[in-house]
């Protein structure tokens, strides 16, 4: 059985004895260049010069990133995972002035929509945080109040 072996190694070993007919397929399970399957199957006897059909792995199919900026985090995560990306959420939410929905995607990294990636590539999503509230106004002081080491001049 040649399944799982590196095709080039098997060809070097058996190429003068067998007539290999190749097909290439993407595979998430079988490393690029390794044999996915073959017919006749392993264990069958074949004559010298017999045709052997071999399926060789092209490795995982590459995937393109989609733009999820502006989507709610959970929806963006689901969309990216469905096409094969792994998703992580930024550790710190981006400060929100109130003009953005909380927990929507602000930025993604990587962000190049033209580049092809391997399945399992990590995409980091940063999201808008809670709406910032204005700090309380400073307490009013009278001219007679002192602060540590200072006093008001009249």
C-alpha positions as a printed NumPy array, in Angstrom:
array([[  0.   ,   0.   ,   0.   ],
       [  1.433,   3.377,  -1.048],
       [ -1.201,   5.515,   0.711],
       [  0.451,   8.23 ,   2.801],
       [  3.856,   7.855,   1.156],
       [  5.572,  10.739,  -0.631],
       [  4.755,  10.264,  -4.313],
       [  8.229,  11.226,  -5.578],
       [  9.806,   8.569,  -3.334],
       [  7.451,   5.855,  -4.68 ],
       [  8.012,   7.008,  -8.266],
       [ 11.785,   6.839,  -7.795],
       [ 11.454,   3.341,  -6.359],
       [  8.782,   1.879,  -8.671],
       [  8.669,   4.188, -11.712],
       [ 10.613,   1.778, -13.914],
       [  8.229,  -1.059, -13.01 ],
       [  4.815,   0.654, -13.112],
       [  3.035,   3.188, -15.334],
       [  1.786,   5.89 , -12.943],
       [ -1.257,   7.967, -13.99 ],
       [ -1.608,  10.964, -11.703],
       [ -4.49 ,  13.041, -10.418],
       [ -3.999,  15.895,  -7.956],
       [ -6.587,  16.885,  -5.313],
       [ -6.749,  19.301,  -2.406],
       [ -6.753,  17.642,   1.003],
       [ -7.034,  19.003,   4.527],
       [ -5.871,  15.652,   5.936],
       [ -3.036,  14.576,   3.629],
       [  0.128,  16.648,   3.329],
       [  1.061,  18.084,  -0.061],
       [  2.975,  15.622,  -2.246],
       [  1.761,  12.517,  -0.405],
       [ -0.421,   9.805,  -1.897],
       [ -4.118,  10.01 ,  -0.953],
       [ -5.158,   6.808,  -2.724],
       [ -4.33 ,   4.516,  -5.622],
       [ -5.848,   1.761,  -7.774],
       [ -5.235,  -1.07 ,  -7.871],
       [ -5.319,  -1.015,  -4.076],
       [ -2.413,  -2.008,  -1.865],
       [ -1.866,  -5.736,  -1.559],
       [ -3.063,  -6.544,  -5.091],
       [ -0.584,  -8.197,  -7.439],
       [  0.236,  -6.323, -10.647],
       [  2.4  ,  -7.1  , -13.636],
       [  5.435,  -5.051, -14.621],
       [  4.307,  -2.066, -16.701],
       [  0.795,  -2.083, -15.198],
       [ -1.08 ,   1.199, -15.019],
       [ -1.521,   2.502, -11.474],
       [ -3.818,   5.459, -10.896],
       [ -2.477,   7.605,  -8.074],
       [ -4.193,  10.54 ,  -6.357],
       [ -1.61 ,  12.953,  -4.931],
       [ -2.413,  15.673,  -2.401],
       [ -2.087,  19.338,  -3.293],
       [ -2.413,  20.102,   0.428],
       [ -5.19 ,  22.238,   1.876],
       [ -7.1  ,  24.488,  -0.487],
       [ -6.27 ,  28.145,  -0.013],
       [ -9.045,  30.495,   1.034],
       [ -9.646,  34.22 ,   0.598],
       [-10.491,  36.566,   3.413],
       [-13.87 ,  38.302,   3.408],
       [-14.556,  41.734,   4.86 ],
       [-16.429,  41.491,   8.161],
       [-15.795,  45.017,   9.433],
       [-19.001,  46.565,  10.738],
       [-20.64 ,  43.205,  11.536],
       [-21.492,  42.058,  15.058],
       [-18.567,  40.014,  16.415],
       [-20.432,  36.679,  16.664],
       [-21.748,  36.97 ,  13.093],
       [-18.305,  37.922,  11.765],
       [-16.702,  35.038,  13.652],
       [-19.23 ,  32.548,  12.281],
       [-18.734,  33.727,   8.672],
       [-14.955,  33.468,   8.896],
       [-15.022,  30.061,  10.585],
       [-17.422,  28.696,   7.943],
       [-14.827,  29.323,   5.218],
       [-11.945,  27.879,   7.239],
       [-10.37 ,  30.661,   9.306],
       [ -9.721,  30.542,  13.038],
       [-10.874,  33.692,  14.819],
       [ -9.521,  35.46 ,  17.877],
       [-10.958,  38.54 ,  19.534],
       [ -8.663,  41.45 ,  20.376],
       [ -7.907,  41.702,  24.069],
       [ -8.95 ,  45.343,  24.377],
       [-12.143,  46.811,  22.974],
       [-11.76 ,  50.056,  21.038],
       [-13.138,  53.133,  22.865],
       [-16.585,  53.986,  21.554],
       [-17.873,  57.571,  21.308],
       [-21.434,  56.285,  20.913],
       [-21.542,  56.401,  17.132],
       [-20.876,  52.629,  16.803],
       [-22.805,  49.579,  17.965],
       [-21.095,  47.835,  20.874],
       [-19.221,  44.601,  19.982],
       [-19.155,  45.241,  16.228],
       [-15.954,  44.628,  14.308],
       [-13.8  ,  47.736,  14.046],
       [-10.706,  46.233,  12.411],
       [ -9.436,  42.85 ,  11.284],
       [ -5.924,  41.525,  10.858],
       [ -4.873,  40.344,   8.382],
       [ -7.052,  42.603,   6.244],
       [ -5.848,  41.999,   2.666],
       [ -8.838,  40.602,   0.776],
       [ -6.728,  39.68 ,  -2.284],
       [ -4.261,  37.372,  -0.521],
       [ -4.923,  33.626,  -0.362],
       [ -4.443,  31.926,   3.004],
       [ -4.228,  28.34 ,   4.197],
       [ -7.203,  26.96 ,   6.077],
       [ -6.73 ,  27.532,   9.781],
       [ -5.126,  30.977,   9.387],
       [ -5.889,  33.097,  12.463],
       [ -7.827,  36.318,  11.935],
       [ -7.775,  38.825,  14.805],
       [-10.961,  40.883,  15.182],
       [-11.016,  44.107,  17.187],
       [-14.425,  45.36 ,  18.27 ],
       [-16.012,  48.572,  19.456],
       [-16.308,  48.673,  23.243],
       [-18.93 ,  50.054,  25.548],
       [-20.017,  53.624,  24.948],
       [-17.679,  55.944,  26.818],
       [-19.299,  58.116,  29.433],
       [-18.081,  61.627,  30.128],
       [-16.103,  62.026,  33.354],
       [-17.933,  63.867,  36.145],
       [-17.312,  67.621,  36.235],
       [-14.604,  68.722,  38.661],
       [-15.807,  69.754,  42.088],
       [-16.024,  73.491,  42.572],
       [-13.749,  74.929,  45.179],
       [-13.994,  78.139,  47.068],
       [-11.06 ,  80.488,  47.378],
       [-10.566,  79.466,  50.984],
       [-10.12 ,  75.745,  50.374],
       [ -6.594,  74.516,  50.328],
       [ -5.126,  71.633,  48.415],
       [ -2.056,  69.815,  49.578],
       [  0.806,  72.322,  49.678],
       [ -1.121,  75.041,  47.798],
       [ -3.538,  77.8  ,  48.717],
       [ -5.531,  80.396,  46.8  ],
       [ -4.275,  83.947,  46.608],
       [ -6.865,  86.697,  46.954]])
